[in-house]
Coordinates of N, CA and C in Angstrom, one line a residue:
M1 N 25.8 102.6 108.5 CA 24.9 101.2 107.5 C 25.6 99.9 108.1
P2 N 24.4 99.5 109.6 CA 24.6 98.4 109.8 C 24.5 96.7 108.5
T3 N 24.0 96.9 108.4 CA 23.9 95.3 106.6 C 25.7 95.1 106.9
V4 N 26.2 96.5 105.7 CA 27.5 95.6 105.3 C 28.2 95.0 106.5
A5 N 28.2 96.3 107.9 CA 28.9 95.6 108.6 C 28.9 94.1 109.2
I6 N 27.7 93.6 108.8 CA 27.6 92.0 109.2 C 27.9 91.2 107.6
I7 N 27.9 92.1 106.5 CA 28.5 91.0 105.3 C 29.6 91.6 105.6
K8 N 30.3 92.3 105.0 CA 31.9 92.3 105.8 C 32.9 92.2 107.0
P9 N 33.3 91.8 106.7 CA 34.6 91.7 107.3 C 35.2 93.0 107.6
I10 N 35.7 93.1 109.3 CA 36.1 94.4 109.5 C 37.3 94.6 109.3
V11 N 37.9 96.2 108.3 CA 38.6 96.3 107.2 C 39.7 97.4 108.0
T12 N 40.6 97.5 108.0 CA 41.3 98.1 108.4 C 41.2 99.8 108.3
E13 N 41.8 101.2 108.8 CA 41.7 102.7 108.5 C 42.1 101.8 106.9
E14 N 43.1 101.8 106.7 CA 43.9 101.9 105.3 C 43.4 101.3 104.5
E15 N 42.7 100.0 104.8 CA 41.9 99.4 103.0 C 40.6 100.4 102.7
N16 N 39.8 100.5 104.3 CA 38.9 101.8 104.3 C 39.2 102.4 103.1
E17 N 40.5 103.0 103.5 CA 40.8 104.6 102.8 C 40.9 104.5 101.4
R18 N 41.7 103.0 100.3 CA 41.5 102.6 99.5 C 40.6 102.8 99.2
R19 N 39.8 102.1 99.9 CA 38.5 101.8 98.9 C 37.9 102.5 98.8
K20 N 36.9 103.5 99.5 CA 36.6 105.4 98.9 C 37.7 106.0 97.9
Q21 N 39.5 105.5 97.7 CA 39.6 106.5 96.9 C 39.1 105.1 95.2
I22 N 38.8 104.7 95.6 CA 38.8 103.7 94.0 C 37.5 103.8 93.9
L23 N 37.0 104.1 94.7 CA 35.3 104.2 94.5 C 35.1 105.6 93.7
Y24 N 35.2 106.8 95.3 CA 35.4 108.3 94.5 C 36.5 107.8 92.6
D25 N 37.4 107.4 92.7 CA 37.7 107.4 91.3 C 36.8 106.9 89.8
I26 N 36.3 105.9 90.5 CA 34.9 105.4 89.4 C 33.9 106.2 88.8
L27 N 33.4 106.3 90.7 CA 32.8 108.0 90.7 C 32.5 109.1 89.9
T28 N 34.0 109.9 89.6 CA 34.2 110.7 89.1 C 34.3 110.9 87.4
R29 N 35.1 109.3 87.3 CA 35.3 108.8 85.5 C 33.9 109.0 85.2
I30 N 32.9 107.7 85.6 CA 31.8 107.6 85.2 C 31.2 109.6 84.7
A31 N 31.3 110.3 86.2 CA 30.4 111.5 85.7 C 31.1 112.2 84.9
Y32 N 32.2 112.4 84.6 CA 32.9 112.6 83.6 C 32.5 112.5 81.7
K33 N 32.3 110.6 81.8 CA 31.5 110.2 80.8 C 30.6 111.1 80.5
N34 N 29.6 111.0 81.6 CA 28.2 111.2 81.6 C 28.7 113.3 80.7
I35 N 28.7 113.8 81.6 CA 29.7 114.8 81.5 C 30.2 116.0 79.4
E36 N 30.4 114.0 78.9 CA 31.0 114.2 77.1 C 30.1 113.9 77.1
E37 N 29.2 113.3 77.3 CA 28.1 113.2 75.9 C 27.3 114.2 76.1
K38 N 27.0 114.6 77.4 CA 25.9 115.7 77.3 C 26.3 117.0 76.0
D39 N 27.7 117.3 75.8 CA 28.4 117.5 75.0 C 28.4 118.0 73.6
K40 N 28.2 116.2 73.7 CA 28.6 116.2 72.0 C 27.1 116.6 71.4

């Protein structure tokens, strides 16, 4: 995605991995919340 590259400064691989981990964590939490809501 070129737009993201333009807006964001260049990040290291390490920083990129950390951000991905945080993103996945948030997404899984949201997914689990949705599943729990459906079970009620």
